[in-house]
mmCIF file of C-alpha atoms and ligand atoms in Angstrom:
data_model
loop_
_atom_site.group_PDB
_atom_site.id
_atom_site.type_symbol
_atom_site.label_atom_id
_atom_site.label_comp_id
_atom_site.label_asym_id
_atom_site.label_seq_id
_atom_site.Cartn_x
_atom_site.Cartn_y
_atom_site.Cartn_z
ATOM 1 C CA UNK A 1 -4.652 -221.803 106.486
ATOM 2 C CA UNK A 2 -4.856 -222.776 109.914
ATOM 3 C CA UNK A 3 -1.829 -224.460 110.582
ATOM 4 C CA UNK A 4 1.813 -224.692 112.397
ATOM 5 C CA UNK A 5 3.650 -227.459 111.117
ATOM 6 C CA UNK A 6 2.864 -227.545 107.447
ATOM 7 C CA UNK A 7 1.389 -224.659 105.818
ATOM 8 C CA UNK A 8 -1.011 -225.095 102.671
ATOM 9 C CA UNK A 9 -2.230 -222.450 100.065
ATOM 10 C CA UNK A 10 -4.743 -222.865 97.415
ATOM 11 C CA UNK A 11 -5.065 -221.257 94.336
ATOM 12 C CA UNK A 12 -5.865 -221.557 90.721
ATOM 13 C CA UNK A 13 -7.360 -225.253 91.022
ATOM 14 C CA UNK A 14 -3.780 -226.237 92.997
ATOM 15 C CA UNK A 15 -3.358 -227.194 96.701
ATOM 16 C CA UNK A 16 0.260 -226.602 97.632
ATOM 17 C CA UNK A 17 1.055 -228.822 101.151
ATOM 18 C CA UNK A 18 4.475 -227.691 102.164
ATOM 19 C CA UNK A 19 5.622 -229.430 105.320
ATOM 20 C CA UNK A 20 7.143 -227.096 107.796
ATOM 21 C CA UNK A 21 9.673 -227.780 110.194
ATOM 22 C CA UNK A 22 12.881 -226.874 108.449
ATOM 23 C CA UNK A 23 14.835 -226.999 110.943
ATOM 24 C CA UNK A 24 14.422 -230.440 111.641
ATOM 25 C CA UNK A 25 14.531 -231.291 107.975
ATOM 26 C CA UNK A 26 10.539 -231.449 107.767
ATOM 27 C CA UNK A 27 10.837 -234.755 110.262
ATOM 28 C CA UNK A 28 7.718 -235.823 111.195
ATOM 29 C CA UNK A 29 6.173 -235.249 114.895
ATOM 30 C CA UNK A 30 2.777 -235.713 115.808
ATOM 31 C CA UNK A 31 1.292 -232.592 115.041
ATOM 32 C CA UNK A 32 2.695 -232.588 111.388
ATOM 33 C CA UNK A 33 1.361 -235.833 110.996
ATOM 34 C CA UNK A 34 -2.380 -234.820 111.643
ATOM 35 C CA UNK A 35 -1.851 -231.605 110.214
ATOM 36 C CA UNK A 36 -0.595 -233.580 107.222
ATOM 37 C CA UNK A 37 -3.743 -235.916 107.586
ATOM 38 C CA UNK A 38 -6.349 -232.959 107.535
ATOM 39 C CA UNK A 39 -4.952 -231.128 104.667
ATOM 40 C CA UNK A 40 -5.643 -234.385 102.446
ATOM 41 C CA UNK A 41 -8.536 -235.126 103.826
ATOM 42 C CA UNK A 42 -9.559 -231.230 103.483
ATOM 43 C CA UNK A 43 -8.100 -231.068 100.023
ATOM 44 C CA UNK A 44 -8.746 -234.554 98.749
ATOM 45 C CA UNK A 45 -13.324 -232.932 99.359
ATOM 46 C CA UNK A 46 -12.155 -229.745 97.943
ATOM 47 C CA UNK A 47 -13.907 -229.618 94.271
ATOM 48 C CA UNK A 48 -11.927 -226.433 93.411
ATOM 49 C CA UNK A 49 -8.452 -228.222 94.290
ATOM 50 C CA UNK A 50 -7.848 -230.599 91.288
ATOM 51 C CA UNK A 51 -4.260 -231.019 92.050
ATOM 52 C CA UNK A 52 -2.373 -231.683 94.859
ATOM 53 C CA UNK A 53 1.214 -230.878 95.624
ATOM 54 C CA UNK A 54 3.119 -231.837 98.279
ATOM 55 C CA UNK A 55 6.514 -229.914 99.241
ATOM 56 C CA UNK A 56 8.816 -229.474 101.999
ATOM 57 C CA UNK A 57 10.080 -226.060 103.486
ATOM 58 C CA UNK A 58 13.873 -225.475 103.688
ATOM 59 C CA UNK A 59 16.619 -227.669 102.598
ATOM 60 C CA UNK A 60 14.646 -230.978 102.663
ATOM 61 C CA UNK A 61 11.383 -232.703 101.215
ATOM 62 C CA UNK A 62 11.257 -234.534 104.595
ATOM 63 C CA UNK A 63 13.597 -236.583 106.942
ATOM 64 C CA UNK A 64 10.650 -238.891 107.801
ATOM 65 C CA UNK A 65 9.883 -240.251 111.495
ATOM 66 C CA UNK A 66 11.301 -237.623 114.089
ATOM 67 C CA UNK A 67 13.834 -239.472 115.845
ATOM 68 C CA UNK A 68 13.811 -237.328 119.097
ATOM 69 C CA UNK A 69 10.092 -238.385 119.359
ATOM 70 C CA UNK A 70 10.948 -242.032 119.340
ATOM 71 C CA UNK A 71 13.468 -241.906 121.874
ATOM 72 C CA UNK A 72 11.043 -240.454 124.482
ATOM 73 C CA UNK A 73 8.105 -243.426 124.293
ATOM 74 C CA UNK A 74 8.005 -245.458 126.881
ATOM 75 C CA UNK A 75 7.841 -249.289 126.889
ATOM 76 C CA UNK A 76 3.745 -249.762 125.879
ATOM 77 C CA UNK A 77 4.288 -247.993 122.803
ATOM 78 C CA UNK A 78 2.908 -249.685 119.752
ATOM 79 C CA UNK A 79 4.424 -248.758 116.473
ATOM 80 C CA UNK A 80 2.137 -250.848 114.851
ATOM 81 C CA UNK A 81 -0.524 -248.476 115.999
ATOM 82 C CA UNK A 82 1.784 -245.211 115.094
ATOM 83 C CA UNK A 83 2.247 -246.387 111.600
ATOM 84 C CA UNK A 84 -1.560 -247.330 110.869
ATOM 85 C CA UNK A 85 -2.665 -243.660 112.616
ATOM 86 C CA UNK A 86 -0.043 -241.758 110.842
ATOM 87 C CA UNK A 87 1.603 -242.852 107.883
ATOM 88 C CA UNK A 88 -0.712 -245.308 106.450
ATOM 89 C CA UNK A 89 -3.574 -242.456 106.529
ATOM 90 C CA UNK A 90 -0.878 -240.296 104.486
ATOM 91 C CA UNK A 91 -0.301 -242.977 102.207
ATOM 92 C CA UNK A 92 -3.852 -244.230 101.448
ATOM 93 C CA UNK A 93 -5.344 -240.620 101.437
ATOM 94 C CA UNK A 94 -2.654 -239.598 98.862
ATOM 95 C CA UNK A 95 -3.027 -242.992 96.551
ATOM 96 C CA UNK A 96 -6.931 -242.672 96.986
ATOM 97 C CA UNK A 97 -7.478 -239.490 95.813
ATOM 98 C CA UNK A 98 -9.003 -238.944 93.064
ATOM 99 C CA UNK A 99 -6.669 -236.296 91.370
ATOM 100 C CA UNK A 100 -3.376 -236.038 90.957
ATOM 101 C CA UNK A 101 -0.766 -235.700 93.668
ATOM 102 C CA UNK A 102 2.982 -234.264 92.574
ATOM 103 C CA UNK A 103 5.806 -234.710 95.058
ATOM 104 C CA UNK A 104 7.836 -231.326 95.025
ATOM 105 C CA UNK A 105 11.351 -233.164 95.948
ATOM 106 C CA UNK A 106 13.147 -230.023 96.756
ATOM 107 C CA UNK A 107 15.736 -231.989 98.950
ATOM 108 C CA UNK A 108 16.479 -235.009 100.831
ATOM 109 C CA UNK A 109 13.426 -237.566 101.604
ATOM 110 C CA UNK A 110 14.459 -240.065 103.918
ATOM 111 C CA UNK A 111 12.823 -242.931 105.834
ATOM 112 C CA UNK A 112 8.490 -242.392 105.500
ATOM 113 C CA UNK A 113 9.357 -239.041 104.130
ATOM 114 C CA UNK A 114 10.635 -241.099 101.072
ATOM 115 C CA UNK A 115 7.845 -243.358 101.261
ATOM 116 C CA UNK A 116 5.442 -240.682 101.000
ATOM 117 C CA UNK A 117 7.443 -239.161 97.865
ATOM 118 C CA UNK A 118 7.021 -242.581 96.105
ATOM 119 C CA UNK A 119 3.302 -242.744 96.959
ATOM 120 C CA UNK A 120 2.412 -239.513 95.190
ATOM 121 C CA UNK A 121 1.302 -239.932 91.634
ATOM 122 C CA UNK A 122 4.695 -237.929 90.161
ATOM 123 C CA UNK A 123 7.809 -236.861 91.208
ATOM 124 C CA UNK A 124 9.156 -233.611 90.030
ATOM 125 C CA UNK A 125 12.664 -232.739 91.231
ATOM 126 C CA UNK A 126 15.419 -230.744 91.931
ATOM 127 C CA UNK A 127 18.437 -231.798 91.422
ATOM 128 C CA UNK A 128 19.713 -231.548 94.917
ATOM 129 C CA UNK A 129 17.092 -233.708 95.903
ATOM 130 C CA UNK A 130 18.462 -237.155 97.026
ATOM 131 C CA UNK A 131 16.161 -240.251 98.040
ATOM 132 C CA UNK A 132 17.076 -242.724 101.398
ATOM 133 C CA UNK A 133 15.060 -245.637 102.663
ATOM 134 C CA UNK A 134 17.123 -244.478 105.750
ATOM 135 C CA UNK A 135 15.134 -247.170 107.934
ATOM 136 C CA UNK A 136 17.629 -249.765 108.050
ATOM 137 C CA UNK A 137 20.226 -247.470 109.868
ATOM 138 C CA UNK A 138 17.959 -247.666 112.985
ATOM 139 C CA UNK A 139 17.379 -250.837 113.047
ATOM 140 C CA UNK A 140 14.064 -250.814 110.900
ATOM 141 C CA UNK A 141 12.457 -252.370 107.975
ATOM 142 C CA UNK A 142 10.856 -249.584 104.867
ATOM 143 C CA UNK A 143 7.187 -248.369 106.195
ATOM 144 C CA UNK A 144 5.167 -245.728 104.630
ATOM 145 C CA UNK A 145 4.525 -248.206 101.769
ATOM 146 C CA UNK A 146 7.884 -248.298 100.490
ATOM 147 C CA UNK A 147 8.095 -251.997 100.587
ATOM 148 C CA UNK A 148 4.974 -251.994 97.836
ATOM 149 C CA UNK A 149 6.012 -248.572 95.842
ATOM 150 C CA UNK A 150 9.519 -248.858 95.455
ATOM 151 C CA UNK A 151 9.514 -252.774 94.808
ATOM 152 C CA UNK A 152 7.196 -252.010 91.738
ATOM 153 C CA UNK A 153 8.824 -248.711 90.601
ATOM 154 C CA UNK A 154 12.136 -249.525 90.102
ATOM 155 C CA UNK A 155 11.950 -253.743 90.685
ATOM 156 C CA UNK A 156 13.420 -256.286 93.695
ATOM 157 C CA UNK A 157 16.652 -256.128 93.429
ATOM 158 C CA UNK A 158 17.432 -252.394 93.446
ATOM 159 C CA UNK A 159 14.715 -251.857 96.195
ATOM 160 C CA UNK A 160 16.229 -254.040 98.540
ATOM 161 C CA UNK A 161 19.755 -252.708 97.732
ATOM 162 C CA UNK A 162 18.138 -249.210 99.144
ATOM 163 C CA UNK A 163 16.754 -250.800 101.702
ATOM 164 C CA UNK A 164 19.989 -253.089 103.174
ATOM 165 C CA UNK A 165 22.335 -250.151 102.332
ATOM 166 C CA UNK A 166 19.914 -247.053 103.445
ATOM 167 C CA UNK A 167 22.478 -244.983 100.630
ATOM 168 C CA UNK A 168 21.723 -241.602 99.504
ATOM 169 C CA UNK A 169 20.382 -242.234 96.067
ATOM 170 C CA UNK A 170 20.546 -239.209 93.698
ATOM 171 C CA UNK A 171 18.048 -237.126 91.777
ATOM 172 C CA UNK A 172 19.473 -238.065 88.280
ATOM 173 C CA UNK A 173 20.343 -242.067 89.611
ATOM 174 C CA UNK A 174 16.630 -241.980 90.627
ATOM 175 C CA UNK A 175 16.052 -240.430 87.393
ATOM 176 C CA UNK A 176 17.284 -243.227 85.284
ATOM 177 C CA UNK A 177 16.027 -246.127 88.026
ATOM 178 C CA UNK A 178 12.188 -244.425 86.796
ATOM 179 C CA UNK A 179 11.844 -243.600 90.462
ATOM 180 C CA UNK A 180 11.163 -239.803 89.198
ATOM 181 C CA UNK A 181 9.592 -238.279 86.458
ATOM 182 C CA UNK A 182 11.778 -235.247 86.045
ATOM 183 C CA UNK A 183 14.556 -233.606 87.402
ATOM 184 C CA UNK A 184 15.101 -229.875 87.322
ATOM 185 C CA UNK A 185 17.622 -227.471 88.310
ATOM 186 C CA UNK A 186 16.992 -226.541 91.918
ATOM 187 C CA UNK A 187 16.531 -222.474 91.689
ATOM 188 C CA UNK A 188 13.888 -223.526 88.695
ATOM 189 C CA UNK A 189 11.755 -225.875 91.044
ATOM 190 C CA UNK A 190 9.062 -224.373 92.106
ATOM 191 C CA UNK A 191 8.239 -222.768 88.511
ATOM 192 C CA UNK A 192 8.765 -226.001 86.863
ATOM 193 C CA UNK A 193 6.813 -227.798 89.940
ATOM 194 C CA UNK A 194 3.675 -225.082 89.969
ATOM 195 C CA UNK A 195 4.116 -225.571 85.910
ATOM 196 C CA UNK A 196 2.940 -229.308 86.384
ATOM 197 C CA UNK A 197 0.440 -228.764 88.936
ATOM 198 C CA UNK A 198 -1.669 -225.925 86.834
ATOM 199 C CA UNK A 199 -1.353 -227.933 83.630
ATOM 200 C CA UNK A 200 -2.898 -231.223 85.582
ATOM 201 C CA UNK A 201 -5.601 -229.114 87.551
ATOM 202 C CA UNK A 202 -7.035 -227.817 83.927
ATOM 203 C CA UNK A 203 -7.397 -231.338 82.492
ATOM 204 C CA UNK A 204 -10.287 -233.757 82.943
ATOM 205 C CA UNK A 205 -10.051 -234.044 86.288
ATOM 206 C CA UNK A 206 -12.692 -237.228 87.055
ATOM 207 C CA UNK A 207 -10.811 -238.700 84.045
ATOM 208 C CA UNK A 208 -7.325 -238.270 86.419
ATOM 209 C CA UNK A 209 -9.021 -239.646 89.128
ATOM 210 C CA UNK A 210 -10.698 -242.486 87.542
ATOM 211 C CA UNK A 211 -7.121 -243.113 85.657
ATOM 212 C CA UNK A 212 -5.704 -243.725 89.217
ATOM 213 C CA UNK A 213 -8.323 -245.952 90.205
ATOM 214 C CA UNK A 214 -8.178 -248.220 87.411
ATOM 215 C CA UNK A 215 -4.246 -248.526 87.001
ATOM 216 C CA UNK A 216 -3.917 -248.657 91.265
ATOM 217 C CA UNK A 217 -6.492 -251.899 90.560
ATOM 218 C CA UNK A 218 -4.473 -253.349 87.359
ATOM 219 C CA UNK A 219 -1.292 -253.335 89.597
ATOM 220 C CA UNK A 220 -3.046 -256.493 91.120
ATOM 221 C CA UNK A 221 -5.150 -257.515 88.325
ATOM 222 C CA UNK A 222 -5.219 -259.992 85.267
ATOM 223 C CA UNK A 223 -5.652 -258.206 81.980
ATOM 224 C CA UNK A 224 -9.574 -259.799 81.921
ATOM 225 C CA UNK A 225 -10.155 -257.806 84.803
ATOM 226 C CA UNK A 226 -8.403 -254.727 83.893
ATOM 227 C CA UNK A 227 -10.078 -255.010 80.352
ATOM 228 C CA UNK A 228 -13.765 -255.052 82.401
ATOM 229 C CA UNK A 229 -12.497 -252.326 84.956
ATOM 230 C CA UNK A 230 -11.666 -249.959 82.345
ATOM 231 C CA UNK A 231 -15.079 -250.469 80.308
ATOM 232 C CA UNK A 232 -16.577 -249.703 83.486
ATOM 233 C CA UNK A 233 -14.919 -246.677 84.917
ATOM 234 C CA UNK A 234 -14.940 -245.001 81.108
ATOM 235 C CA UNK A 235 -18.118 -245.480 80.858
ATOM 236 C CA UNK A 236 -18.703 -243.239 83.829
ATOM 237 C CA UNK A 237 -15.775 -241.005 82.173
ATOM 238 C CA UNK A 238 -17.800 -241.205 79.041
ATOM 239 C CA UNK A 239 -20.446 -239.140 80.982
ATOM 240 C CA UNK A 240 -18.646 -236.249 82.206
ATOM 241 C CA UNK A 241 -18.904 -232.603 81.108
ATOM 242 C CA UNK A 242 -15.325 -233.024 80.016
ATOM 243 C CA UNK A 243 -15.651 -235.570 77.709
ATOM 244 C CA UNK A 244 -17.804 -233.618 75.521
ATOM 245 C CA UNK A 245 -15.888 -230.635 75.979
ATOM 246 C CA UNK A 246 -12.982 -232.573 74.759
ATOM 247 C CA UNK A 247 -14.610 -234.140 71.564
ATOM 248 C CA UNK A 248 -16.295 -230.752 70.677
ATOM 249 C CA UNK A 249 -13.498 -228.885 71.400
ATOM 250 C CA UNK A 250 -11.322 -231.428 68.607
ATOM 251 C CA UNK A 251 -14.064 -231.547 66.188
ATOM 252 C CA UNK A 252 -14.142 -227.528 66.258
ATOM 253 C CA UNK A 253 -9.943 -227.327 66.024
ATOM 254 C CA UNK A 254 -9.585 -225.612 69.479
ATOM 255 C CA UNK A 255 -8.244 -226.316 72.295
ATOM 256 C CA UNK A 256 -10.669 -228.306 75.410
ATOM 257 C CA UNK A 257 -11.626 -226.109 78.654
ATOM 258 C CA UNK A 258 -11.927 -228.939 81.046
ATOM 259 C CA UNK A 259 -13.763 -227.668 83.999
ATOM 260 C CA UNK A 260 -13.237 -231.253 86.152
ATOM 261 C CA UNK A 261 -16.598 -232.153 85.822
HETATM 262 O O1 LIG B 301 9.430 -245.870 115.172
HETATM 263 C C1 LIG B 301 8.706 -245.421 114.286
HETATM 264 O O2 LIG B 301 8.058 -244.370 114.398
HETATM 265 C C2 LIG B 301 8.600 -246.183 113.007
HETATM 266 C C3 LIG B 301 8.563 -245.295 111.862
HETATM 267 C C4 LIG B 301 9.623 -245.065 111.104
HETATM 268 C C5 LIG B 301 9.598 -244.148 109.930
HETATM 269 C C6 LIG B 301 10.931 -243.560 109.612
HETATM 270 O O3 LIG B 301 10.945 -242.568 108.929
HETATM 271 S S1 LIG B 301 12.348 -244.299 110.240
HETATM 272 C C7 LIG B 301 13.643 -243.315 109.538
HETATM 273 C C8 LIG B 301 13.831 -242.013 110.285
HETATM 274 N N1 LIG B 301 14.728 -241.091 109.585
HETATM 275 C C9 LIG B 301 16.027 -241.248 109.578
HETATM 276 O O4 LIG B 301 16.602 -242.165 110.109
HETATM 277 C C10 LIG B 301 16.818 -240.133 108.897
HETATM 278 C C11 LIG B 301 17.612 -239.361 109.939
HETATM 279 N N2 LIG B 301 18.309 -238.239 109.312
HETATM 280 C C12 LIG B 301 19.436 -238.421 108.629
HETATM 281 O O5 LIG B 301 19.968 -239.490 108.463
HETATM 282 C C13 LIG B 301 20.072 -237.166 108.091
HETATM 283 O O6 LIG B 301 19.527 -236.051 108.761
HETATM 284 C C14 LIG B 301 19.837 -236.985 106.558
HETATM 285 C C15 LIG B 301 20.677 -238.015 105.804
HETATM 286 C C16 LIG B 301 18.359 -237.117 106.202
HETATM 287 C C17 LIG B 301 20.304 -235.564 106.150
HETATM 288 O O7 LIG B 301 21.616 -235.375 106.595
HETATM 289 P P1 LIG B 301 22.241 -233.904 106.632
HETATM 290 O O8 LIG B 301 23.686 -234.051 107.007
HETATM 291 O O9 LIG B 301 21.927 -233.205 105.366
HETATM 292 O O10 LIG B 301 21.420 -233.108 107.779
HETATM 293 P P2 LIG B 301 21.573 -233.272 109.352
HETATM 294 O O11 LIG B 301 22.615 -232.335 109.862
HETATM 295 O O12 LIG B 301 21.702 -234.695 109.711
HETATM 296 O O13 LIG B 301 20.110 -232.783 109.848
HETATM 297 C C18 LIG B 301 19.805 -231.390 109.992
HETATM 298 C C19 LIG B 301 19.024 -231.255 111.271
HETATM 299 O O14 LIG B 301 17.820 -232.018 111.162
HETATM 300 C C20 LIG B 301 19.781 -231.829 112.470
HETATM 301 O O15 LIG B 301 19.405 -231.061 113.592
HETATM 302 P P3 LIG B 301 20.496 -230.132 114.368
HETATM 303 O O16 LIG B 301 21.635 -231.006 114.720
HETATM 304 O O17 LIG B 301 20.867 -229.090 113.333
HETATM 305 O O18 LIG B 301 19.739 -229.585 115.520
HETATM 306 C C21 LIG B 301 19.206 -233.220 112.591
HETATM 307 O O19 LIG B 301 19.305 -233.739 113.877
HETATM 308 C C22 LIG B 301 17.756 -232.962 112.221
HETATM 309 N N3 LIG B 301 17.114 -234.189 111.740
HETATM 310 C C23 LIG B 301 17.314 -234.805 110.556
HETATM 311 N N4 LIG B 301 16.577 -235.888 110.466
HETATM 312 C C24 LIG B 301 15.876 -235.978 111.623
HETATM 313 C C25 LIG B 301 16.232 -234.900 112.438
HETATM 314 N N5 LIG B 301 15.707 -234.714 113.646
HETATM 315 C C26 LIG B 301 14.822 -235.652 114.070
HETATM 316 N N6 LIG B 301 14.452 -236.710 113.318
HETATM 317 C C27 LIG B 301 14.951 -236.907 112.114
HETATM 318 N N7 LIG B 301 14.532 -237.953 111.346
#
């Protein structure tokens, strides 16, 4: 489609986002940013995309904030304002959608282009793929969520190691920290990674979504509320197409054809 700093393709029920500046490790400058922003958005409305993948072009996954950018802004410039109009959009329109969205770790994810790795639903990997909250080397504290995402994925202690230290954490440490869900070897990636994503967009996909939803809310719930969230988002699951495909499809010994509705 339409774009210059990210392409994205869709086919077969998958959106593929693969951010595009290779040569700059997939940093992020203005233009990928919205470009970024619109393909969630235009994905995230798409009923034929059930699954979302995000990528990176080249050697990286992405070196986050483009650091050439940042030394040209003059004194008025809020980064406040940056982060809420660029990565926080990316962020919230990944974690709100309602399907799932695999990172495609193909290389190094550094600074927000880490952050936006942990805020996708699952990690796939290859195993040259290497993880940095890189912020602290300029002077910075983790954005792009990380403080929230990696603080619950892999607990306090190791987050803030990341974080003080900015070191180049592998795929397989990252692996065994449950920062990643699987780590392949790197010519194998995108079969493995396009694997995922068609399996997950021919599944139940409001069931996906609504899964999100409810464990997204239980991350800050009691279990009494989680208990009454879940009775009420399946019973909204308990009225979709795919739920009765799914129990006919087990009574009759065959497998479901979930159409994600
Ligand atoms: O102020 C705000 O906007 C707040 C928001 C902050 C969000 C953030 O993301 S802050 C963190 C920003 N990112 C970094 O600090 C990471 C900077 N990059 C690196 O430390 C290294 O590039 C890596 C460790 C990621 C990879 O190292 P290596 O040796 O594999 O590659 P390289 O040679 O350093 O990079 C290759 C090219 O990409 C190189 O360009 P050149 O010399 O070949 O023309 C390098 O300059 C460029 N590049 C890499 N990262 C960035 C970048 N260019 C601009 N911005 C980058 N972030």
């Amino acid at each position: 489609m339409d774009y210059a700093a990210i392409e994205l393709v869709v086919a077969e029920g998958v959106a593929v986002i693969t951010l595009n500046r290779p040569e700059k490790l997939n940093a992020f400058n203005a233009l990928m940013t919205k470009e970024t922003i619109d393909a969630l958005k235009r994905t995230g409305r798409d009923h034929a995309v059930r699954t979302v993948v995000i990528t990176g072009a080249g050697r990286g996954f992405s070196a986050g904030q483009d650091l050439a950018d940042v030394a040209g802004r003059g004194d008025d410039f809020s980064i406040a304002e940056h982060l809420r109009a660029g990565y926080n959009r990316i962020v919230t329109l990944i974690t709100t959608m309602e399907k799932p969205v695999i990172a495609g770790v193909n290389g190094v994810a550094a600074g927000a282009g880490c952050g936006i790795a942990l805020a996708c639903d699952l990690r796939i990997c290859s195993a040259k793929a290497s993880f940095i909250q890189a912020f602290s080397r300029v002077g910075l504290i983790p954005d792009s969520g990380s403080t929230w995402t990696l603080t619950r994925l892999i607990g306090y202690a190791r987050a803030y190691e990341m974080a003080v230290t900015a070191d180049r954490i592998s795929a397989e440490k990252a692996l065994s920290w449950g920062m990643v869900n699987e780590v392949v070897p790197h010519e194998q990636l995108p079969e493995i990674l396009m694997a995922w994503a068609r399996q997950l967009a021919c599944g139940p996909t409001v069931a996906y979504g609504l899964t999100k939803r409810a464990m997204y809310k239980a991350l800050n719930s009691t279990l009494a509320e989680a208990l009454e969230y879940e009775a009420q988002l399946q019973d909204i699951a308990g009225r979709t197409a795919d739920n009765k495909e799914g129990v006919a499809a087990f009574l009759e010994k065959r497998e479901p054809e979930f159409r994600g509705e």
